[in-house]
């Protein structure tokens, strides 16, 4: 779908890969959601129907590329921490110049993984923002303690549990 969409819109420089991103290279099961094709998952949370697919580290996928992405978008239905685990070399190569836009969905992660992912997001020592859906999708600065409180259910009045987060690059693009 990505390749077809890029072609229809004459977008160049898009290289689709038919592989899930994770912490390791190999094969895994992708559990299918018959009601929502954007909600297939690597964990068997909602379906017994699965297909075997390839899985790779982002580091492996980008190892043959001679560029560093400006933006990495992560929307992997609960496998976000595994994507970060498989992208250590990519983040090291990018330094502080790469932005990350990611979905944060604690109900798909579980309590312990949500807290671990929050810590990982802030471990880059860069500004983190929430894309605020109720205020025109403006970027709202986010602090680690607020994110941890939200995970625990002590909802901060400006935070939606199912949100998009941005790890900002160090430069002024944001």
Tab-separated table of N, CA and C in Angstrom:
chain	number	residue	atom	x	y	z
A	1	UNK	N	0.821	-1.204	0.000
A	1	UNK	CA	0.000	0.000	0.000
A	1	UNK	C	0.858	1.258	0.000
A	2	UNK	N	1.930	1.248	0.789
A	2	UNK	CA	2.806	2.421	0.835
A	2	UNK	C	3.437	2.670	-0.533
A	3	UNK	N	3.942	1.629	-1.163
A	3	UNK	CA	4.558	1.791	-2.476
A	3	UNK	C	3.576	2.298	-3.507
A	4	UNK	N	2.361	1.747	-3.501
A	4	UNK	CA	1.338	2.188	-4.443
A	4	UNK	C	0.961	3.651	-4.185
A	5	UNK	N	0.796	4.021	-2.921
A	5	UNK	CA	0.444	5.397	-2.568
A	5	UNK	C	1.549	6.365	-2.981
A	6	UNK	N	2.801	5.991	-2.741
A	6	UNK	CA	3.928	6.850	-3.135
A	6	UNK	C	3.942	7.051	-4.649
A	7	UNK	N	3.686	5.983	-5.405
A	7	UNK	CA	3.661	6.095	-6.861
A	7	UNK	C	2.530	6.965	-7.360
A	8	UNK	N	1.359	6.797	-6.775
A	8	UNK	CA	0.196	7.597	-7.181
A	8	UNK	C	0.406	9.085	-6.916
A	9	UNK	N	1.162	9.394	-5.888
A	9	UNK	CA	1.385	10.789	-5.510
A	9	UNK	C	2.732	11.322	-5.985
A	10	UNK	N	3.439	10.552	-6.794
A	10	UNK	CA	4.743	10.935	-7.350
A	10	UNK	C	5.741	11.318	-6.267
A	11	UNK	N	5.702	10.571	-5.136
A	11	UNK	CA	6.701	10.775	-4.085
A	11	UNK	C	7.932	9.950	-4.436
A	12	UNK	N	9.085	10.562	-4.365
A	12	UNK	CA	10.329	9.886	-4.698
A	12	UNK	C	11.145	9.670	-3.427
A	13	UNK	N	12.019	8.711	-3.448
A	13	UNK	CA	12.888	8.463	-2.308
A	13	UNK	C	12.243	7.606	-1.236
A	14	UNK	N	11.096	7.032	-1.513
A	14	UNK	CA	10.427	6.147	-0.560
A	14	UNK	C	10.765	4.719	-0.946
A	15	UNK	N	11.326	3.991	0.002
A	15	UNK	CA	11.727	2.607	-0.250
A	15	UNK	C	10.945	1.714	0.710
A	16	UNK	N	9.817	1.158	0.272
A	16	UNK	CA	9.041	0.307	1.173
A	16	UNK	C	9.728	-1.035	1.404
A	17	UNK	N	9.584	-1.543	2.605
A	17	UNK	CA	10.098	-2.864	2.970
A	17	UNK	C	8.940	-3.655	3.560
A	18	UNK	N	8.712	-4.848	3.060
A	18	UNK	CA	7.646	-5.688	3.602
A	18	UNK	C	8.202	-6.514	4.741
A	19	UNK	N	8.357	-5.849	5.886
A	19	UNK	CA	8.915	-6.486	7.065
A	19	UNK	C	8.433	-5.723	8.292
A	20	UNK	N	8.191	-6.433	9.368
A	20	UNK	CA	7.869	-5.777	10.637
A	20	UNK	C	9.178	-5.339	11.280
A	21	UNK	N	9.145	-4.268	12.025
A	21	UNK	CA	10.326	-3.837	12.771
A	21	UNK	C	10.251	-4.378	14.190
A	22	UNK	N	11.403	-4.782	14.711
A	22	UNK	CA	11.456	-5.322	16.064
A	22	UNK	C	12.864	-5.299	16.602
A	23	UNK	N	13.077	-6.072	17.648
A	23	UNK	CA	14.369	-6.109	18.334
A	23	UNK	C	15.341	-7.096	17.704
A	24	UNK	N	14.832	-8.000	16.857
A	24	UNK	CA	15.664	-9.047	16.269
A	24	UNK	C	15.333	-9.204	14.788
A	25	UNK	N	16.212	-9.909	14.082
A	25	UNK	CA	15.980	-10.274	12.694
A	25	UNK	C	15.488	-11.718	12.657
A	26	UNK	N	14.515	-12.009	11.795
A	26	UNK	CA	14.036	-13.380	11.676
A	26	UNK	C	12.613	-13.444	11.172
A	27	UNK	N	11.857	-14.346	11.745
A	27	UNK	CA	10.457	-14.564	11.372
A	27	UNK	C	9.607	-14.474	12.637
A	28	UNK	N	8.355	-14.055	12.464
A	28	UNK	CA	7.418	-13.973	13.581
A	28	UNK	C	6.005	-14.080	13.044
A	29	UNK	N	5.043	-14.150	13.947
A	29	UNK	CA	3.642	-14.161	13.554
A	29	UNK	C	3.068	-12.756	13.650
A	30	UNK	N	2.253	-12.405	12.676
A	30	UNK	CA	1.485	-11.165	12.697
A	30	UNK	C	0.027	-11.569	12.863
A	31	UNK	N	-0.559	-11.150	13.987
A	31	UNK	CA	-1.952	-11.480	14.285
A	31	UNK	C	-2.848	-10.445	13.626
A	32	UNK	N	-3.797	-10.936	12.842
A	32	UNK	CA	-4.610	-10.077	11.990
A	32	UNK	C	-5.894	-9.651	12.687
A	33	UNK	N	-6.251	-8.391	12.477
A	33	UNK	CA	-7.516	-7.859	12.960
A	33	UNK	C	-8.440	-7.751	11.755
A	34	UNK	N	-9.448	-8.602	11.706
A	34	UNK	CA	-10.354	-8.647	10.555
A	34	UNK	C	-11.169	-7.369	10.410
A	35	UNK	N	-11.355	-6.621	11.486
A	35	UNK	CA	-12.169	-5.400	11.462
A	35	UNK	C	-11.368	-4.152	11.117
A	36	UNK	N	-10.044	-4.186	11.327
A	36	UNK	CA	-9.233	-2.980	11.133
A	36	UNK	C	-7.849	-3.399	10.645
A	37	UNK	N	-7.577	-3.197	9.364
A	37	UNK	CA	-6.297	-3.622	8.797
A	37	UNK	C	-5.130	-2.790	9.316
A	38	UNK	N	-5.393	-1.696	10.011
A	38	UNK	CA	-4.342	-0.903	10.637
A	38	UNK	C	-4.067	-1.332	12.063
A	39	UNK	N	-4.670	-2.444	12.485
A	39	UNK	CA	-4.516	-2.882	13.873
A	39	UNK	C	-4.019	-4.321	13.973
A	40	UNK	N	-3.251	-4.771	12.971
A	40	UNK	CA	-2.588	-6.062	13.093
A	40	UNK	C	-1.480	-5.907	14.129
A	41	UNK	N	-1.180	-6.983	14.858
A	41	UNK	CA	-0.220	-6.889	15.966
A	41	UNK	C	0.717	-8.086	16.007
A	42	UNK	N	1.876	-7.855	16.617
A	42	UNK	CA	2.825	-8.949	16.829
A	42	UNK	C	2.462	-9.759	18.068
A	43	UNK	N	1.662	-9.184	18.957
A	43	UNK	CA	1.208	-9.920	20.129
A	43	UNK	C	-0.228	-10.377	19.891
A	44	UNK	N	-0.554	-11.520	20.422
A	44	UNK	CA	-1.875	-12.098	20.206
A	44	UNK	C	-2.876	-11.514	21.198
A	45	UNK	N	-3.203	-10.251	21.015
A	45	UNK	CA	-4.105	-9.584	21.935
A	45	UNK	C	-5.574	-9.761	21.554
A	46	UNK	N	-5.861	-9.865	20.259
A	46	UNK	CA	-7.256	-9.812	19.835
A	46	UNK	C	-7.633	-10.829	18.769
A	47	UNK	N	-6.720	-11.658	18.334
A	47	UNK	CA	-7.023	-12.521	17.188
A	47	UNK	C	-6.241	-13.818	17.266
A	48	UNK	N	-6.861	-14.866	16.759
A	48	UNK	CA	-6.149	-16.139	16.624
A	48	UNK	C	-5.676	-16.354	15.199
A	49	UNK	N	-6.106	-15.478	14.275
A	49	UNK	CA	-5.691	-15.585	12.878
A	49	UNK	C	-4.348	-14.886	12.710
A	50	UNK	N	-3.362	-15.620	12.211
A	50	UNK	CA	-2.020	-15.060	12.073
A	50	UNK	C	-1.376	-15.520	10.779
A	51	UNK	N	-0.435	-14.718	10.308
A	51	UNK	CA	0.402	-15.099	9.177
A	51	UNK	C	1.857	-14.946	9.609
A	52	UNK	N	2.718	-15.747	9.028
A	52	UNK	CA	4.138	-15.643	9.328
A	52	UNK	C	4.751	-14.563	8.438
A	53	UNK	N	5.546	-13.679	9.053
A	53	UNK	CA	6.160	-12.569	8.322
A	53	UNK	C	7.624	-12.429	8.731
A	54	UNK	N	8.349	-11.654	7.954
A	54	UNK	CA	9.715	-11.315	8.317
A	54	UNK	C	9.723	-10.197	9.346
A	55	UNK	N	10.700	-10.216	10.213
A	55	UNK	CA	10.894	-9.156	11.201
A	55	UNK	C	12.371	-8.775	11.162
A	56	UNK	N	12.647	-7.498	11.298
A	56	UNK	CA	14.036	-7.030	11.237
A	56	UNK	C	14.224	-5.827	12.145
A	57	UNK	N	15.452	-5.659	12.562
A	57	UNK	CA	15.824	-4.448	13.293
A	57	UNK	C	15.830	-3.275	12.313
A	58	UNK	N	15.487	-2.093	12.784
A	58	UNK	CA	15.631	-0.904	11.950
A	58	UNK	C	17.093	-0.758	11.543
A	59	UNK	N	18.005	-1.099	12.443
A	59	UNK	CA	19.435	-1.048	12.130
A	59	UNK	C	19.764	-1.903	10.909
A	60	UNK	N	19.162	-3.077	10.800
A	60	UNK	CA	19.399	-3.962	9.665
A	60	UNK	C	18.807	-3.382	8.389
A	61	UNK	N	17.577	-2.883	8.476
A	61	UNK	CA	16.902	-2.333	7.296
A	61	UNK	C	17.684	-1.147	6.740
A	62	UNK	N	18.234	-0.313	7.608
A	62	UNK	CA	18.938	0.887	7.160
A	62	UNK	C	20.440	0.689	6.972
A	63	UNK	N	20.949	-0.520	7.229
A	63	UNK	CA	22.402	-0.737	7.173
A	63	UNK	C	22.990	-0.493	5.791
A	64	UNK	N	22.216	-0.721	4.745
A	64	UNK	CA	22.740	-0.510	3.396
A	64	UNK	C	22.449	0.895	2.867
A	65	UNK	N	21.789	1.706	3.643
A	65	UNK	CA	21.452	3.065	3.208
A	65	UNK	C	22.580	4.021	3.586
A	66	UNK	N	22.786	5.013	2.751
A	66	UNK	CA	23.850	5.978	2.998
A	66	UNK	C	23.300	7.295	3.528
A	67	UNK	N	22.137	7.244	4.103
A	67	UNK	CA	21.544	8.455	4.661
A	67	UNK	C	21.018	8.145	6.059
A	68	UNK	N	20.792	9.188	6.802
A	68	UNK	CA	20.168	9.079	8.115
A	68	UNK	C	18.795	9.725	7.988
A	69	UNK	N	17.743	9.039	8.368
A	69	UNK	CA	16.424	9.644	8.230
A	69	UNK	C	16.276	10.871	9.125
A	70	UNK	N	15.525	11.852	8.639
A	70	UNK	CA	15.200	13.023	9.449
A	70	UNK	C	14.092	12.705	10.443
A	71	UNK	N	13.232	11.761	10.052
A	71	UNK	CA	12.063	11.425	10.851
A	71	UNK	C	11.820	9.928	10.787
A	72	UNK	N	11.572	9.333	11.942
A	72	UNK	CA	11.144	7.945	12.024
A	72	UNK	C	9.756	7.958	12.649
A	73	UNK	N	8.788	7.354	11.964
A	73	UNK	CA	7.428	7.254	12.493
A	73	UNK	C	7.213	5.830	12.975
A	74	UNK	N	6.792	5.697	14.221
A	74	UNK	CA	6.585	4.380	14.820
A	74	UNK	C	5.121	4.265	15.246
A	75	UNK	N	4.409	3.360	14.610
A	75	UNK	CA	3.013	3.071	14.949
A	75	UNK	C	2.850	1.575	14.788
A	76	UNK	N	3.210	0.826	15.832
A	76	UNK	CA	3.341	-0.625	15.714
A	76	UNK	C	2.505	-1.391	16.747
A	77	UNK	N	1.442	-0.770	17.201
A	77	UNK	CA	0.433	-1.452	18.015
A	77	UNK	C	1.018	-2.240	19.192
A	78	UNK	N	1.866	-1.607	19.969
A	78	UNK	CA	2.372	-2.235	21.183
A	78	UNK	C	3.778	-2.794	21.084
A	79	UNK	N	4.427	-2.702	19.931
A	79	UNK	CA	5.785	-3.224	19.775
A	79	UNK	C	6.816	-2.094	19.734
A	80	UNK	N	6.455	-0.920	20.248
A	80	UNK	CA	7.331	0.250	20.162
A	80	UNK	C	8.674	0.026	20.855
A	81	UNK	N	8.662	-0.564	22.033
A	81	UNK	CA	9.912	-0.778	22.759
A	81	UNK	C	10.849	-1.703	21.976
A	82	UNK	N	10.299	-2.713	21.319
A	82	UNK	CA	11.114	-3.608	20.496
A	82	UNK	C	11.727	-2.865	19.313
A	83	UNK	N	10.988	-1.920	18.726
A	83	UNK	CA	11.537	-1.128	17.616
A	83	UNK	C	12.722	-0.308	18.117
A	84	UNK	N	12.575	0.329	19.277
A	84	UNK	CA	13.693	1.085	19.848
A	84	UNK	C	14.885	0.166	20.120
A	85	UNK	N	14.619	-1.045	20.630
A	85	UNK	CA	15.701	-1.995	20.909
A	85	UNK	C	16.464	-2.364	19.635
A	86	UNK	N	15.780	-2.412	18.510
A	86	UNK	CA	16.413	-2.770	17.241
A	86	UNK	C	16.935	-1.578	16.452
A	87	UNK	N	16.950	-0.403	17.080
A	87	UNK	CA	17.360	0.812	16.363
A	87	UNK	C	18.508	1.555	17.054
A	88	UNK	N	19.225	0.878	17.923
A	88	UNK	CA	20.277	1.558	18.688
A	88	UNK	C	21.357	2.156	17.794
A	89	UNK	N	21.802	1.424	16.772
A	89	UNK	CA	22.831	1.945	15.865
A	89	UNK	C	22.302	3.119	15.045
A	90	UNK	N	21.039	3.022	14.632
A	90	UNK	CA	20.430	4.114	13.866
A	90	UNK	C	20.386	5.386	14.692
A	91	UNK	N	19.966	5.274	15.947
A	91	UNK	CA	19.922	6.454	16.815
A	91	UNK	C	21.315	6.981	17.098
A	92	UNK	N	22.281	6.092	17.261
A	92	UNK	CA	23.658	6.539	17.493
A	92	UNK	C	24.192	7.278	16.269
A	93	UNK	N	23.941	6.743	15.067
A	93	UNK	CA	24.386	7.411	13.829
A	93	UNK	C	23.724	8.776	13.652
A	94	UNK	N	22.444	8.860	14.004
A	94	UNK	CA	21.700	10.108	13.815
A	94	UNK	C	22.086	11.169	14.831
A	95	UNK	N	22.640	10.737	15.948
A	95	UNK	CA	22.941	11.705	16.999
A	95	UNK	C	21.654	12.347	17.482
A	96	UNK	N	21.658	13.651	17.526
A	96	UNK	CA	20.494	14.367	18.033
A	96	UNK	C	19.713	15.044	16.906
A	97	UNK	N	19.946	14.606	15.651
A	97	UNK	CA	19.329	15.287	14.514
A	97	UNK	C	18.042	14.633	14.019
A	98	UNK	N	17.727	13.429	14.479
A	98	UNK	CA	16.565	12.707	13.978
A	98	UNK	C	15.372	12.908	14.904
A	99	UNK	N	14.211	13.145	14.328
A	99	UNK	CA	12.969	13.243	15.094
A	99	UNK	C	12.248	11.899	15.051
A	100	UNK	N	11.455	11.635	16.078
A	100	UNK	CA	10.635	10.437	16.131
A	100	UNK	C	9.199	10.865	16.409
A	101	UNK	N	8.286	10.420	15.556
A	101	UNK	CA	6.852	10.589	15.780
A	101	UNK	C	6.315	9.205	16.064
A	102	UNK	N	5.681	9.039	17.213
A	102	UNK	CA	5.244	7.701	17.590
A	102	UNK	C	3.901	7.703	18.296
A	103	UNK	N	3.186	6.628	18.097
A	103	UNK	CA	1.959	6.415	18.843
A	103	UNK	C	2.328	5.869	20.210
A	104	UNK	N	1.620	6.348	21.230
A	104	UNK	CA	1.824	5.844	22.594
A	104	UNK	C	0.473	5.363	23.090
A	105	UNK	N	0.358	4.049	23.275
A	105	UNK	CA	-0.917	3.426	23.596
A	105	UNK	C	-0.718	2.442	24.749
A	106	UNK	N	-0.778	2.942	26.003
A	106	UNK	CA	-0.512	2.068	27.148
A	106	UNK	C	-1.354	0.800	27.202
A	107	UNK	N	-2.603	0.857	26.758
A	107	UNK	CA	-3.434	-0.345	26.827
A	107	UNK	C	-2.907	-1.449	25.925
A	108	UNK	N	-2.145	-1.106	24.894
A	108	UNK	CA	-1.546	-2.119	24.018
A	108	UNK	C	-0.213	-2.618	24.574
A	109	UNK	N	0.364	-1.865	25.503
A	109	UNK	CA	1.694	-2.186	26.014
A	109	UNK	C	1.676	-2.937	27.343
A	110	UNK	N	0.734	-2.623	28.199
A	110	UNK	CA	0.753	-3.113	29.565
A	110	UNK	C	1.505	-2.131	30.448
A	111	UNK	N	1.282	-2.230	31.742
A	111	UNK	CA	1.803	-1.252	32.697
A	111	UNK	C	3.328	-1.190	32.711
A	112	UNK	N	3.999	-2.309	32.916
A	112	UNK	CA	5.464	-2.295	33.027
A	112	UNK	C	6.128	-1.842	31.736
A	113	UNK	N	5.651	-2.333	30.587
A	113	UNK	CA	6.239	-1.948	29.306
A	113	UNK	C	5.980	-0.478	29.014
A	114	UNK	N	4.804	0.033	29.400
A	114	UNK	CA	4.505	1.457	29.210
A	114	UNK	C	5.494	2.328	29.967
A	115	UNK	N	5.770	1.961	31.213
A	115	UNK	CA	6.738	2.731	32.003
A	115	UNK	C	8.140	2.614	31.406
A	116	UNK	N	8.508	1.423	30.950
A	116	UNK	CA	9.826	1.237	30.333
A	116	UNK	C	9.944	2.062	29.051
A	117	UNK	N	8.880	2.089	28.263
A	117	UNK	CA	8.898	2.879	27.029
A	117	UNK	C	8.980	4.368	27.346
A	118	UNK	N	8.250	4.825	28.353
A	118	UNK	CA	8.331	6.238	28.761
A	118	UNK	C	9.765	6.591	29.135
A	119	UNK	N	10.401	5.737	29.916
A	119	UNK	CA	11.798	5.991	30.305
A	119	UNK	C	12.709	6.024	29.083
A	120	UNK	N	12.479	5.117	28.126
A	120	UNK	CA	13.309	5.073	26.921
A	120	UNK	C	13.131	6.358	26.111
A	121	UNK	N	11.895	6.824	25.963
A	121	UNK	CA	11.609	8.037	25.203
A	121	UNK	C	12.392	9.217	25.774
A	122	UNK	N	12.435	9.314	27.086
A	122	UNK	CA	13.111	10.447	27.720
A	122	UNK	C	14.612	10.216	27.891
A	123	UNK	N	15.090	8.997	27.623
A	123	UNK	CA	16.525	8.711	27.769
A	123	UNK	C	17.370	9.410	26.709
A	124	UNK	N	16.740	9.903	25.645
A	124	UNK	CA	17.474	10.592	24.596
A	124	UNK	C	17.843	12.024	24.995
A	125	UNK	N	17.332	12.459	26.157
A	125	UNK	CA	17.621	13.803	26.676
A	125	UNK	C	17.325	14.898	25.663
A	126	UNK	N	16.171	14.756	25.034
A	126	UNK	CA	15.702	15.767	24.088
A	126	UNK	C	14.282	16.147	24.460
A	127	UNK	N	13.803	17.272	23.969
A	127	UNK	CA	12.418	17.645	24.257
A	127	UNK	C	11.444	16.605	23.708
A	128	UNK	N	10.418	16.333	24.498
A	128	UNK	CA	9.358	15.417	24.089
A	128	UNK	C	8.053	16.207	24.110
A	129	UNK	N	7.260	16.006	23.067
A	129	UNK	CA	5.994	16.716	22.938
A	129	UNK	C	4.867	15.721	22.715
A	130	UNK	N	3.686	16.092	23.157
A	130	UNK	CA	2.480	15.360	22.828
A	130	UNK	C	1.776	16.144	21.730
A	131	UNK	N	1.271	15.441	20.739
A	131	UNK	CA	0.446	16.067	19.718
A	131	UNK	C	-0.952	16.153	20.329
A	132	UNK	N	-1.371	17.352	20.715
A	132	UNK	CA	-2.608	17.526	21.470
A	132	UNK	C	-3.812	17.540	20.535
A	133	UNK	N	-4.620	16.462	20.549
A	133	UNK	CA	-5.723	16.355	19.592
A	133	UNK	C	-6.859	17.340	19.831
A	134	UNK	N	-6.961	17.863	21.050
A	134	UNK	CA	-8.076	18.745	21.366
A	134	UNK	C	-7.742	20.211	21.171
A	135	UNK	N	-6.525	20.495	20.767
A	135	UNK	CA	-6.123	21.884	20.553
A	135	UNK	C	-5.453	22.021	19.191
A	136	UNK	N	-6.119	21.530	18.173
A	136	UNK	CA	-5.627	21.679	16.807
A	136	UNK	C	-4.346	20.928	16.526
A	137	UNK	N	-4.122	19.819	17.236
A	137	UNK	CA	-2.916	19.002	17.072
A	137	UNK	C	-1.630	19.782	17.322
A	138	UNK	N	-1.704	20.758	18.210
A	138	UNK	CA	-0.503	21.507	18.591
A	138	UNK	C	0.431	20.620	19.393
A	139	UNK	N	1.718	20.920	19.293
A	139	UNK	CA	2.705	20.213	20.105
A	139	UNK	C	2.718	20.825	21.496
A	140	UNK	N	2.485	19.980	22.495
A	140	UNK	CA	2.505	20.408	23.896
A	140	UNK	C	3.710	19.760	24.569
A	141	UNK	N	4.564	20.548	25.237
A	141	UNK	CA	5.700	19.949	25.943
A	141	UNK	C	5.209	18.912	26.951
A	142	UNK	N	5.965	17.844	27.086
A	142	UNK	CA	5.594	16.746	27.977
A	142	UNK	C	6.764	16.434	28.887
A	143	UNK	N	6.472	16.143	30.129
A	143	UNK	CA	7.496	15.771	31.104
A	143	UNK	C	7.314	14.304	31.487
A	144	UNK	N	8.412	13.688	31.875
A	144	UNK	CA	8.391	12.267	32.193
A	144	UNK	C	7.423	11.951	33.326
A	145	UNK	N	7.401	12.756	34.380
A	145	UNK	CA	6.518	12.455	35.506
A	145	UNK	C	5.043	12.523	35.107
A	146	UNK	N	4.693	13.429	34.186
A	146	UNK	CA	3.312	13.517	33.706
A	146	UNK	C	2.960	12.266	32.906
A	147	UNK	N	3.887	11.809	32.094
A	147	UNK	CA	3.652	10.597	31.320
A	147	UNK	C	3.481	9.393	32.239
A	148	UNK	N	4.339	9.276	33.259
A	148	UNK	CA	4.191	8.174	34.221
A	148	UNK	C	2.856	8.258	34.957
A	149	UNK	N	2.444	9.463	35.350
A	149	UNK	CA	1.138	9.624	36.010
A	149	UNK	C	0.002	9.198	35.093
A	150	UNK	N	0.090	9.569	33.824
A	150	UNK	CA	-0.955	9.200	32.869
A	150	UNK	C	-1.034	7.688	32.724
A	151	UNK	N	0.111	7.048	32.698
A	151	UNK	CA	0.141	5.596	32.582
A	151	UNK	C	-0.560	4.956	33.777
A	152	UNK	N	-0.341	5.495	34.944
A	152	UNK	CA	-0.944	4.950	36.161
A	152	UNK	C	-2.437	5.256	36.266
A	153	UNK	N	-2.951	6.087	35.389
A	153	UNK	CA	-4.369	6.389	35.430
A	153	UNK	C	-4.691	7.700	36.120
A	154	UNK	N	-3.672	8.370	36.647
A	154	UNK	CA	-3.878	9.696	37.234
A	154	UNK	C	-3.762	10.684	36.087
A	155	UNK	N	-4.835	10.817	35.338
A	155	UNK	CA	-4.779	11.556	34.083
A	155	UNK	C	-4.510	13.034	34.279
A	156	UNK	N	-3.452	13.494	33.669
A	156	UNK	CA	-3.164	14.923	33.600
A	156	UNK	C	-4.233	15.535	32.704
A	157	UNK	N	-4.777	16.709	33.052
A	157	UNK	CA	-5.876	17.268	32.262
A	157	UNK	C	-5.552	17.532	30.796
A	158	UNK	N	-4.291	17.584	30.405
A	158	UNK	CA	-3.928	17.902	29.028
A	158	UNK	C	-3.360	16.684	28.300
A	159	UNK	N	-3.543	15.488	28.817
A	159	UNK	CA	-2.915	14.314	28.216
A	159	UNK	C	-3.950	13.250	27.891
A	160	UNK	N	-3.970	12.787	26.676
A	160	UNK	CA	-4.839	11.707	26.227
A	160	UNK	C	-4.014	10.425	26.274
A	161	UNK	N	-4.523	9.363	26.928
A	161	UNK	CA	-3.771	8.122	27.095
A	161	UNK	C	-3.312	7.551	25.757
A	162	UNK	N	-4.127	7.666	24.741
A	162	UNK	CA	-3.780	7.157	23.414
A	162	UNK	C	-3.362	8.360	22.575
A	163	UNK	N	-2.074	8.643	22.564
A	163	UNK	CA	-1.594	9.886	21.954
A	163	UNK	C	-0.444	9.644	21.004
A	164	UNK	N	-0.154	10.667	20.230
A	164	UNK	CA	1.064	10.685	19.432
A	164	UNK	C	2.076	11.545	20.163
A	165	UNK	N	3.298	11.044	20.237
A	165	UNK	CA	4.387	11.758	20.897
A	165	UNK	C	5.473	12.062	19.879
A	166	UNK	N	6.215	13.119	20.130
A	166	UNK	CA	7.328	13.512	19.271
A	166	UNK	C	8.571	13.636	20.135
A	167	UNK	N	9.610	12.927	19.744
A	167	UNK	CA	10.951	13.173	20.301
A	167	UNK	C	11.594	14.136	19.310
A	168	UNK	N	11.821	15.357	19.765
A	168	UNK	CA	12.268	16.407	18.862
A	168	UNK	C	13.765	16.317	18.588
A	169	UNK	N	14.177	16.714	17.396
A	169	UNK	CA	15.612	16.811	17.129
A	169	UNK	C	16.179	18.003	17.885
A	170	UNK	N	17.485	18.072	17.970
A	170	UNK	CA	18.110	19.144	18.725
A	170	UNK	C	18.062	20.479	17.994
A	171	UNK	N	17.931	20.460	16.669
A	171	UNK	CA	17.923	21.721	15.915
A	171	UNK	C	16.548	22.404	16.018
A	172	UNK	N	16.349	23.443	15.233
A	172	UNK	CA	15.156	24.268	15.359
A	172	UNK	C	14.007	23.868	14.433
A	173	UNK	N	14.047	22.682	13.835
A	173	UNK	CA	12.983	22.297	12.906
A	173	UNK	C	11.613	22.211	13.569
A	174	UNK	N	11.568	22.019	14.872
A	174	UNK	CA	10.285	21.946	15.557
A	174	UNK	C	10.003	23.242	16.265
